[in-house]
PDB file of C-alpha atoms in Angstrom:
ATOM      1  CA  UNK B   1     -77.555  34.590  34.505  1.00 63.00           C
ATOM      2  CA  UNK B   2     -81.241  34.184  35.897  1.00 85.00           C
ATOM      3  CA  UNK B   3     -83.957  33.578  33.600  1.00 97.00           C
ATOM      4  CA  UNK B   4     -87.595  33.896  34.192  1.00 97.00           C
ATOM      5  CA  UNK B   5     -89.206  33.529  30.808  1.00 98.00           C
ATOM      6  CA  UNK B   6     -86.806  30.686  29.222  1.00 98.00           C
ATOM      7  CA  UNK B   7     -84.447  28.194  30.103  1.00 98.00           C
ATOM      8  CA  UNK B   8     -80.573  28.133  28.731  1.00 98.00           C
ATOM      9  CA  UNK B   9     -78.885  25.038  29.298  1.00 98.00           C
ATOM     10  CA  UNK B  10     -75.497  23.881  27.416  1.00 98.00           C
ATOM     11  CA  UNK B  11     -75.422  20.263  26.601  1.00 98.00           C
ATOM     12  CA  UNK B  12     -72.014  19.197  24.722  1.00 97.00           C
ATOM     13  CA  UNK B  13     -71.739  21.588  21.753  1.00 98.00           C
ATOM     14  CA  UNK B  14     -75.163  23.016  22.221  1.00 98.00           C
ATOM     15  CA  UNK B  15     -76.857  25.680  23.602  1.00 98.00           C
ATOM     16  CA  UNK B  16     -80.883  24.763  24.385  1.00 98.00           C
ATOM     17  CA  UNK B  17     -82.919  27.595  24.485  1.00 98.00           C
ATOM     18  CA  UNK B  18     -86.309  26.549  25.843  1.00 98.00           C
ATOM     19  CA  UNK B  19     -89.491  28.917  26.040  1.00 98.00           C
ATOM     20  CA  UNK B  20     -90.806  28.442  29.221  1.00 98.00           C
ATOM     21  CA  UNK B  21     -94.478  29.757  29.736  1.00 98.00           C
ATOM     22  CA  UNK B  22     -96.517  26.689  29.327  1.00 97.00           C
ATOM     23  CA  UNK B  23     -99.265  28.616  30.857  1.00 96.00           C
ATOM     24  CA  UNK B  24     -99.651  30.904  27.764  1.00 96.00           C
ATOM     25  CA  UNK B  25     -98.606  28.243  25.205  1.00 97.00           C
ATOM     26  CA  UNK B  26     -95.210  29.409  25.118  1.00 98.00           C
ATOM     27  CA  UNK B  27     -96.331  33.060  23.924  1.00 97.00           C
ATOM     28  CA  UNK B  28     -93.625  35.482  24.471  1.00 97.00           C
ATOM     29  CA  UNK B  29     -94.265  38.781  26.004  1.00 95.00           C
ATOM     30  CA  UNK B  30     -91.681  41.770  26.142  1.00 95.00           C
ATOM     31  CA  UNK B  31     -89.822  40.093  28.979  1.00 96.00           C
ATOM     32  CA  UNK B  32     -89.258  37.041  27.031  1.00 97.00           C
ATOM     33  CA  UNK B  33     -88.005  38.722  24.135  1.00 97.00           C
ATOM     34  CA  UNK B  34     -85.155  40.297  26.318  1.00 97.00           C
ATOM     35  CA  UNK B  35     -84.114  36.856  27.486  1.00 98.00           C
ATOM     36  CA  UNK B  36     -84.074  35.408  24.416  1.00 98.00           C
ATOM     37  CA  UNK B  37     -81.962  38.068  22.863  1.00 98.00           C
ATOM     38  CA  UNK B  38     -79.483  37.449  25.818  1.00 98.00           C
ATOM     39  CA  UNK B  39     -79.511  33.657  25.716  1.00 98.00           C
ATOM     40  CA  UNK B  40     -78.389  34.087  21.837  1.00 98.00           C
ATOM     41  CA  UNK B  41     -75.917  36.473  22.447  1.00 98.00           C
ATOM     42  CA  UNK B  42     -74.559  34.318  25.304  1.00 98.00           C
ATOM     43  CA  UNK B  43     -74.590  31.514  22.641  1.00 98.00           C
ATOM     44  CA  UNK B  44     -72.724  33.580  20.161  1.00 98.00           C
ATOM     45  CA  UNK B  45     -70.056  34.722  23.101  1.00 98.00           C
ATOM     46  CA  UNK B  46     -69.527  30.995  24.143  1.00 98.00           C
ATOM     47  CA  UNK B  47     -66.603  29.404  21.988  1.00 96.00           C
ATOM     48  CA  UNK B  48     -67.688  26.030  22.972  1.00 96.00           C
ATOM     49  CA  UNK B  49     -71.261  26.228  21.531  1.00 98.00           C
ATOM     50  CA  UNK B  50     -71.085  25.191  17.909  1.00 98.00           C
ATOM     51  CA  UNK B  51     -75.198  25.388  17.328  1.00 98.00           C
ATOM     52  CA  UNK B  52     -78.177  26.492  19.275  1.00 98.00           C
ATOM     53  CA  UNK B  53     -81.628  24.605  19.618  1.00 99.00           C
ATOM     54  CA  UNK B  54     -84.618  26.620  20.213  1.00 99.00           C
ATOM     55  CA  UNK B  55     -87.444  24.633  21.609  1.00 98.00           C
ATOM     56  CA  UNK B  56     -90.503  25.183  23.815  1.00 98.00           C
ATOM     57  CA  UNK B  57     -91.465  23.838  27.283  1.00 98.00           C
ATOM     58  CA  UNK B  58     -94.032  20.854  27.162  1.00 95.00           C
ATOM     59  CA  UNK B  59     -95.643  18.752  24.269  1.00 93.00           C
ATOM     60  CA  UNK B  60     -98.589  21.307  23.223  1.00 97.00           C
ATOM     61  CA  UNK B  61     -96.793  24.646  21.959  1.00 98.00           C
ATOM     62  CA  UNK B  62     -93.076  25.645  20.479  1.00 98.00           C
ATOM     63  CA  UNK B  63     -94.404  29.049  20.531  1.00 98.00           C
ATOM     64  CA  UNK B  64     -97.695  30.168  19.681  1.00 96.00           C
ATOM     65  CA  UNK B  65     -95.998  34.298  19.134  1.00 94.00           C
ATOM     66  CA  UNK B  66     -96.983  37.461  21.080  1.00 91.00           C
ATOM     67  CA  UNK B  67     -99.035  37.322  23.877  1.00 92.00           C
ATOM     68  CA  UNK B  68    -102.063  38.645  22.571  1.00 84.00           C
ATOM     69  CA  UNK B  69    -103.754  38.375  26.237  1.00 85.00           C
ATOM     70  CA  UNK B  70    -100.922  40.131  27.558  1.00 87.00           C
ATOM     71  CA  UNK B  71    -101.722  42.810  24.618  1.00 80.00           C
ATOM     72  CA  UNK B  72    -105.546  42.897  25.644  1.00 80.00           C
ATOM     73  CA  UNK B  73    -104.571  43.632  29.306  1.00 82.00           C
ATOM     74  CA  UNK B  74    -102.448  46.419  28.555  1.00 83.00           C
ATOM     75  CA  UNK B  75    -102.203  47.515  24.967  1.00 78.00           C
ATOM     76  CA  UNK B  76     -98.546  46.064  24.463  1.00 84.00           C
ATOM     77  CA  UNK B  77     -96.456  43.595  25.288  1.00 84.00           C
ATOM     78  CA  UNK B  78     -95.454  44.775  29.035  1.00 88.00           C
ATOM     79  CA  UNK B  79     -92.289  45.861  29.992  1.00 89.00           C
ATOM     80  CA  UNK B  80     -88.771  45.624  28.618  1.00 91.00           C
ATOM     81  CA  UNK B  81     -85.354  46.813  29.612  1.00 91.00           C
ATOM     82  CA  UNK B  82     -84.928  49.258  26.790  1.00 93.00           C
ATOM     83  CA  UNK B  83     -88.604  50.159  26.914  1.00 92.00           C
ATOM     84  CA  UNK B  84     -89.190  48.786  23.169  1.00 88.00           C
ATOM     85  CA  UNK B  85     -90.890  45.367  21.988  1.00 89.00           C
ATOM     86  CA  UNK B  86     -87.190  43.832  20.787  1.00 93.00           C
ATOM     87  CA  UNK B  87     -88.715  41.373  18.539  1.00 92.00           C
ATOM     88  CA  UNK B  88     -87.241  42.770  15.293  1.00 90.00           C
ATOM     89  CA  UNK B  89     -83.386  42.693  16.815  1.00 93.00           C
ATOM     90  CA  UNK B  90     -84.640  38.892  18.034  1.00 96.00           C
ATOM     91  CA  UNK B  91     -84.778  38.359  14.358  1.00 94.00           C
ATOM     92  CA  UNK B  92     -81.976  39.454  13.280  1.00 94.00           C
ATOM     93  CA  UNK B  93     -80.045  38.053  15.851  1.00 97.00           C
ATOM     94  CA  UNK B  94     -81.124  34.510  14.785  1.00 98.00           C
ATOM     95  CA  UNK B  95     -79.947  35.125  11.239  1.00 96.00           C
ATOM     96  CA  UNK B  96     -76.744  37.031  12.353  1.00 96.00           C
ATOM     97  CA  UNK B  97     -75.241  34.490  15.064  1.00 98.00           C
ATOM     98  CA  UNK B  98     -72.489  32.540  13.077  1.00 97.00           C
ATOM     99  CA  UNK B  99     -73.400  29.156  14.269  1.00 98.00           C
ATOM    100  CA  UNK B 100     -76.442  26.976  12.880  1.00 98.00           C
ATOM    101  CA  UNK B 101     -79.666  27.473  14.893  1.00 98.00           C
ATOM    102  CA  UNK B 102     -81.969  24.232  15.087  1.00 99.00           C
ATOM    103  CA  UNK B 103     -85.799  24.550  15.706  1.00 98.00           C
ATOM    104  CA  UNK B 104     -87.137  21.843  17.573  1.00 98.00           C
ATOM    105  CA  UNK B 105     -90.702  22.155  16.862  1.00 98.00           C
ATOM    106  CA  UNK B 106     -92.642  20.373  19.944  1.00 98.00           C
ATOM    107  CA  UNK B 107     -96.092  21.504  19.236  1.00 98.00           C
ATOM    108  CA  UNK B 108     -97.888  24.373  17.663  1.00 98.00           C
ATOM    109  CA  UNK B 109     -95.383  26.911  15.978  1.00 98.00           C
ATOM    110  CA  UNK B 110     -98.377  29.541  15.199  1.00 97.00           C
ATOM    111  CA  UNK B 111     -97.852  33.375  14.597  1.00 94.00           C
ATOM    112  CA  UNK B 112     -95.028  35.153  15.539  1.00 94.00           C
ATOM    113  CA  UNK B 113     -93.767  31.456  16.905  1.00 97.00           C
ATOM    114  CA  UNK B 114     -94.080  30.539  13.350  1.00 97.00           C
ATOM    115  CA  UNK B 115     -91.846  33.198  12.234  1.00 96.00           C
ATOM    116  CA  UNK B 116     -88.984  32.048  14.970  1.00 98.00           C
ATOM    117  CA  UNK B 117     -89.007  28.926  13.488  1.00 98.00           C
ATOM    118  CA  UNK B 118     -88.745  30.027  10.003  1.00 97.00           C
ATOM    119  CA  UNK B 119     -85.775  32.012  10.574  1.00 97.00           C
ATOM    120  CA  UNK B 120     -84.053  29.481  12.248  1.00 98.00           C
ATOM    121  CA  UNK B 121     -81.561  27.819   9.831  1.00 98.00           C
ATOM    122  CA  UNK B 122     -83.164  24.353   9.925  1.00 98.00           C
ATOM    123  CA  UNK B 123     -86.473  22.878  11.760  1.00 98.00           C
ATOM    124  CA  UNK B 124     -86.732  19.497  13.244  1.00 98.00           C
ATOM    125  CA  UNK B 125     -90.785  18.447  13.973  1.00 98.00           C
ATOM    126  CA  UNK B 126     -92.452  16.160  16.164  1.00 98.00           C
ATOM    127  CA  UNK B 127     -94.794  14.618  14.636  1.00 98.00           C
ATOM    128  CA  UNK B 128     -97.395  16.196  17.005  1.00 97.00           C
ATOM    129  CA  UNK B 129     -96.253  19.916  15.332  1.00 98.00           C
ATOM    130  CA  UNK B 130     -98.838  21.962  13.910  1.00 98.00           C
ATOM    131  CA  UNK B 131     -97.845  25.057  11.746  1.00 98.00           C
ATOM    132  CA  UNK B 132     -99.516  28.063  10.410  1.00 97.00           C
ATOM    133  CA  UNK B 133     -99.992  31.861  10.847  1.00 96.00           C
ATOM    134  CA  UNK B 134    -102.489  33.655  12.927  1.00 90.00           C
ATOM    135  CA  UNK B 135    -101.954  37.311  12.764  1.00 84.00           C
ATOM    136  CA  UNK B 136    -104.718  38.506  10.530  1.00 88.00           C
ATOM    137  CA  UNK B 137    -107.050  36.600  12.620  1.00 87.00           C
ATOM    138  CA  UNK B 138    -106.206  38.460  16.154  1.00 81.00           C
ATOM    139  CA  UNK B 139    -105.129  42.003  14.559  1.00 82.00           C
ATOM    140  CA  UNK B 140    -101.251  41.514  13.687  1.00 81.00           C
ATOM    141  CA  UNK B 141     -98.737  40.474  10.888  1.00 84.00           C
ATOM    142  CA  UNK B 142     -95.627  40.112  10.029  1.00 82.00           C
ATOM    143  CA  UNK B 143     -94.648  41.895   6.374  1.00 81.00           C
ATOM    144  CA  UNK B 144     -91.039  41.533   6.624  1.00 82.00           C
ATOM    145  CA  UNK B 145     -89.239  38.096   7.222  1.00 88.00           C
ATOM    146  CA  UNK B 146     -91.957  36.475   8.517  1.00 90.00           C
ATOM    147  CA  UNK B 147     -94.071  37.145   4.971  1.00 92.00           C
ATOM    148  CA  UNK B 148     -90.767  37.568   2.566  1.00 92.00           C
ATOM    149  CA  UNK B 149     -88.561  35.113   3.721  1.00 94.00           C
ATOM    150  CA  UNK B 150     -91.201  32.444   4.159  1.00 96.00           C
ATOM    151  CA  UNK B 151     -92.049  33.096   0.432  1.00 96.00           C
ATOM    152  CA  UNK B 152     -88.402  31.985  -0.272  1.00 95.00           C
ATOM    153  CA  UNK B 153     -88.727  28.909   1.919  1.00 97.00           C
ATOM    154  CA  UNK B 154     -91.943  27.592   0.451  1.00 97.00           C
ATOM    155  CA  UNK B 155     -93.064  29.835  -2.574  1.00 97.00           C
ATOM    156  CA  UNK B 156     -95.322  32.539  -3.140  1.00 97.00           C
ATOM    157  CA  UNK B 157     -98.521  30.859  -3.405  1.00 98.00           C
ATOM    158  CA  UNK B 158     -98.163  28.912  -0.327  1.00 98.00           C
ATOM    159  CA  UNK B 159     -96.938  31.364   1.632  1.00 97.00           C
ATOM    160  CA  UNK B 160    -100.086  33.789   0.626  1.00 97.00           C
ATOM    161  CA  UNK B 161    -102.291  30.590   1.529  1.00 97.00           C
ATOM    162  CA  UNK B 162    -100.633  30.279   4.842  1.00 97.00           C
ATOM    163  CA  UNK B 163    -101.126  34.073   5.564  1.00 96.00           C
ATOM    164  CA  UNK B 164    -104.167  35.070   4.085  1.00 96.00           C
ATOM    165  CA  UNK B 165    -106.387  32.161   5.366  1.00 96.00           C
ATOM    166  CA  UNK B 166    -104.519  31.391   8.950  1.00 95.00           C
ATOM    167  CA  UNK B 167    -104.842  27.372   8.125  1.00 96.00           C
ATOM    168  CA  UNK B 168    -102.868  24.878  10.306  1.00 97.00           C
ATOM    169  CA  UNK B 169    -100.631  22.543   8.727  1.00 98.00           C
ATOM    170  CA  UNK B 170     -99.409  19.130  10.452  1.00 98.00           C
ATOM    171  CA  UNK B 171     -95.765  18.144  10.360  1.00 98.00           C
ATOM    172  CA  UNK B 172     -96.185  15.721   7.510  1.00 98.00           C
ATOM    173  CA  UNK B 173     -97.546  18.375   5.133  1.00 98.00           C
ATOM    174  CA  UNK B 174     -95.004  21.102   6.816  1.00 98.00           C
ATOM    175  CA  UNK B 175     -92.358  18.337   5.466  1.00 98.00           C
ATOM    176  CA  UNK B 176     -93.465  18.342   2.021  1.00 98.00           C
ATOM    177  CA  UNK B 177     -94.153  22.020   1.487  1.00 97.00           C
ATOM    178  CA  UNK B 178     -90.110  22.360   2.777  1.00 98.00           C
ATOM    179  CA  UNK B 179     -91.141  24.181   5.924  1.00 98.00           C
ATOM    180  CA  UNK B 180     -89.442  21.842   7.861  1.00 98.00           C
ATOM    181  CA  UNK B 181     -86.065  19.356   7.498  1.00 98.00           C
ATOM    182  CA  UNK B 182     -87.146  16.272   9.205  1.00 98.00           C
ATOM    183  CA  UNK B 183     -90.007  14.886  11.541  1.00 98.00           C
ATOM    184  CA  UNK B 184     -89.642  12.521  14.239  1.00 98.00           C
ATOM    185  CA  UNK B 185     -91.451  11.111  16.882  1.00 98.00           C
ATOM    186  CA  UNK B 186     -92.259  13.246  19.958  1.00 96.00           C
ATOM    187  CA  UNK B 187     -89.859  11.398  22.110  1.00 96.00           C
ATOM    188  CA  UNK B 188     -87.087  11.820  20.015  1.00 98.00           C
ATOM    189  CA  UNK B 189     -87.126  15.385  18.973  1.00 98.00           C
ATOM    190  CA  UNK B 190     -84.390  16.675  21.286  1.00 98.00           C
ATOM    191  CA  UNK B 191     -82.304  13.657  21.068  1.00 98.00           C
ATOM    192  CA  UNK B 192     -82.698  14.178  17.475  1.00 98.00           C
ATOM    193  CA  UNK B 193     -81.681  18.166  17.684  1.00 98.00           C
ATOM    194  CA  UNK B 194     -79.021  17.394  19.798  1.00 98.00           C
ATOM    195  CA  UNK B 195     -77.449  14.428  17.408  1.00 98.00           C
ATOM    196  CA  UNK B 196     -77.983  17.152  14.650  1.00 98.00           C
ATOM    197  CA  UNK B 197     -76.021  20.169  16.526  1.00 98.00           C
ATOM    198  CA  UNK B 198     -73.227  17.459  17.126  1.00 98.00           C
ATOM    199  CA  UNK B 199     -72.854  16.712  13.333  1.00 98.00           C
ATOM    200  CA  UNK B 200     -72.748  20.577  12.905  1.00 98.00           C
ATOM    201  CA  UNK B 201     -69.751  20.629  15.838  1.00 98.00           C
ATOM    202  CA  UNK B 202     -67.814  18.276  13.827  1.00 98.00           C
ATOM    203  CA  UNK B 203     -67.512  20.592  10.519  1.00 98.00           C
ATOM    204  CA  UNK B 204     -65.062  23.560  10.331  1.00 97.00           C
ATOM    205  CA  UNK B 205     -66.952  26.410  12.345  1.00 97.00           C
ATOM    206  CA  UNK B 206     -65.359  28.846  10.429  1.00 97.00           C
ATOM    207  CA  UNK B 207     -66.569  27.441   7.012  1.00 98.00           C
ATOM    208  CA  UNK B 208     -70.537  27.443   8.599  1.00 98.00           C
ATOM    209  CA  UNK B 209     -69.978  31.054   9.663  1.00 97.00           C
ATOM    210  CA  UNK B 210     -69.100  31.598   6.090  1.00 97.00           C
ATOM    211  CA  UNK B 211     -71.844  29.731   4.543  1.00 97.00           C
ATOM    212  CA  UNK B 212     -74.509  31.183   6.908  1.00 97.00           C
ATOM    213  CA  UNK B 213     -73.693  34.476   5.782  1.00 96.00           C
ATOM    214  CA  UNK B 214     -73.431  33.480   2.278  1.00 96.00           C
ATOM    215  CA  UNK B 215     -77.167  32.357   2.689  1.00 95.00           C
ATOM    216  CA  UNK B 216     -78.287  34.941   4.022  1.00 95.00           C
ATOM    217  CA  UNK B 217     -76.961  37.617   2.116  1.00 93.00           C
ATOM    218  CA  UNK B 218     -79.224  36.689  -0.636  1.00 89.00           C
ATOM    219  CA  UNK B 219     -82.003  37.781   1.471  1.00 87.00           C
ATOM    220  CA  UNK B 220     -80.596  40.607   3.759  1.00 85.00           C
ATOM    221  CA  UNK B 221     -82.732  43.354   1.745  1.00 81.00           C
ATOM    222  CA  UNK B 222     -85.414  41.894   3.639  1.00 78.00           C
ATOM    223  CA  UNK B 223     -84.184  43.384   6.969  1.00 74.00           C
ATOM    224  CA  UNK B 224     -85.507  47.008   5.151  1.00 72.00           C
ATOM    225  CA  UNK B 225     -88.890  45.359   4.834  1.00 73.00           C
ATOM    226  CA  UNK B 226     -88.824  44.026   8.277  1.00 70.00           C
ATOM    227  CA  UNK B 227     -88.152  47.533  10.069  1.00 72.00           C
ATOM    228  CA  UNK B 228     -90.982  48.954   7.998  1.00 78.00           C
ATOM    229  CA  UNK B 229     -93.251  46.159   9.023  1.00 71.00           C
ATOM    230  CA  UNK B 230     -92.472  46.224  12.286  1.00 72.00           C
ATOM    231  CA  UNK B 231     -92.820  50.193  12.481  1.00 79.00           C
ATOM    232  CA  UNK B 232     -96.237  49.554  10.462  1.00 81.00           C
ATOM    233  CA  UNK B 233     -97.087  46.829  13.092  1.00 73.00           C
ATOM    234  CA  UNK B 234     -96.265  49.201  16.392  1.00 77.00           C
ATOM    235  CA  UNK B 235     -98.913  51.735  14.736  1.00 80.00           C
ATOM    236  CA  UNK B 236    -101.670  49.103  14.104  1.00 81.00           C
ATOM    237  CA  UNK B 237    -101.438  47.220  16.920  1.00 76.00           C
ATOM    238  CA  UNK B 238    -102.575  50.624  18.565  1.00 78.00           C
ATOM    239  CA  UNK B 239    -105.313  51.548  15.992  1.00 85.00           C
ATOM    240  CA  UNK B 240    -108.964  50.384  16.675  1.00 85.00           C
ATOM    241  CA  UNK B 241    -108.603  47.497  14.340  1.00 85.00           C
ATOM    242  CA  UNK B 242    -105.705  45.989  15.992  1.00 80.00           C
ATOM    243  CA  UNK B 243    -107.437  46.595  19.337  1.00 79.00           C
ATOM    244  CA  UNK B 244    -110.247  44.801  18.091  1.00 85.00           C
ATOM    245  CA  UNK B 245    -108.190  41.379  17.566  1.00 81.00           C
ATOM    246  CA  UNK B 246    -106.667  41.041  20.624  1.00 79.00           C
ATOM    247  CA  UNK B 247    -109.756  41.945  22.917  1.00 85.00           C
ATOM    248  CA  UNK B 248    -111.819  39.410  20.617  1.00 86.00           C
ATOM    249  CA  UNK B 249    -109.267  36.777  21.347  1.00 81.00           C
ATOM    250  CA  UNK B 250    -109.189  37.408  25.098  1.00 81.00           C
ATOM    251  CA  UNK B 251    -113.120  37.680  25.230  1.00 86.00           C
ATOM    252  CA  UNK B 252    -113.198  34.298  22.757  1.00 86.00           C
ATOM    253  CA  UNK B 253    -115.555  36.025  20.461  1.00 90.00           C
ATOM    254  CA  UNK B 254    -115.142  36.504  16.573  1.00 90.00           C
ATOM    255  CA  UNK B 255    -113.420  39.849  15.988  1.00 88.00           C
ATOM    256  CA  UNK B 256    -115.616  42.558  13.930  1.00 88.00           C
ATOM    257  CA  UNK B 257    -112.526  43.943  12.037  1.00 85.00           C
ATOM    258  CA  UNK B 258    -115.155  45.344   9.204  1.00 83.00           C
ATOM    259  CA  UNK B 259    -116.472  48.255  11.001  1.00 83.00           C
ATOM    260  CA  UNK B 260    -112.803  49.629  11.864  1.00 79.00           C
ATOM    261  CA  UNK B 261    -111.644  49.335   8.401  1.00 75.00           C
ATOM    262  CA  UNK B 262    -110.471  52.590   6.670  1.00 69.00           C
ATOM    263  CA  UNK B 263    -109.993  51.978   3.112  1.00 62.00           C
ATOM    264  CA  UNK B 264    -108.967  55.700   2.363  1.00 55.00           C
TER     265      UNK B 264
END
């Protein structure tokens, strides 16, 4: 299967899925999400794949979320196979695939890219990685898994800090708050992720499947919140306030959200 926005490779027991849009800091458009869904389904169906590694091209960015420049240009994230932006289905697939998903964060993981790594089962970070949210800064949000599940990972207070203030955190601080499992030198990142995948491959795949489903069961109710959030986001991104964030980002200026707010 040919891909344009990602790379899909098999390395021993691991499927390595790499977001390959370095010119956009590995931000995803509609096509990227479609291809990621295909890649995860391939990994699910392949009996030889025991774990999936999700990473980004280069050393600057793991993923910076939705392509805000694309949104500023066209008002959406570009054409897709179904005609819909399938990011909610990608989130569900990362959770549902009955194999461990390892995020190998090679650089900046912000916005929707931050949500992707949070949804992975474990995260290994390069010492140069940085984490944070950008949604409220560019007229976007994830009020589903990206916030509710994040609060389960780092606690309510820290999750609110991450979303309300859009700060960035280095890998060491991310490890201290429980956001990542391990921090390694940049040159060791993929090697370490593959070693972890190898360790998982030595375990009973049926046991790992049931364990993952058990962990997910505790937070599956958040899928309903995620559906609501995605519907709300569709409306919000087309609103004057949402469009202002994308346009300000593209024009490299400070957004004027206040004049667009309707408090009623």
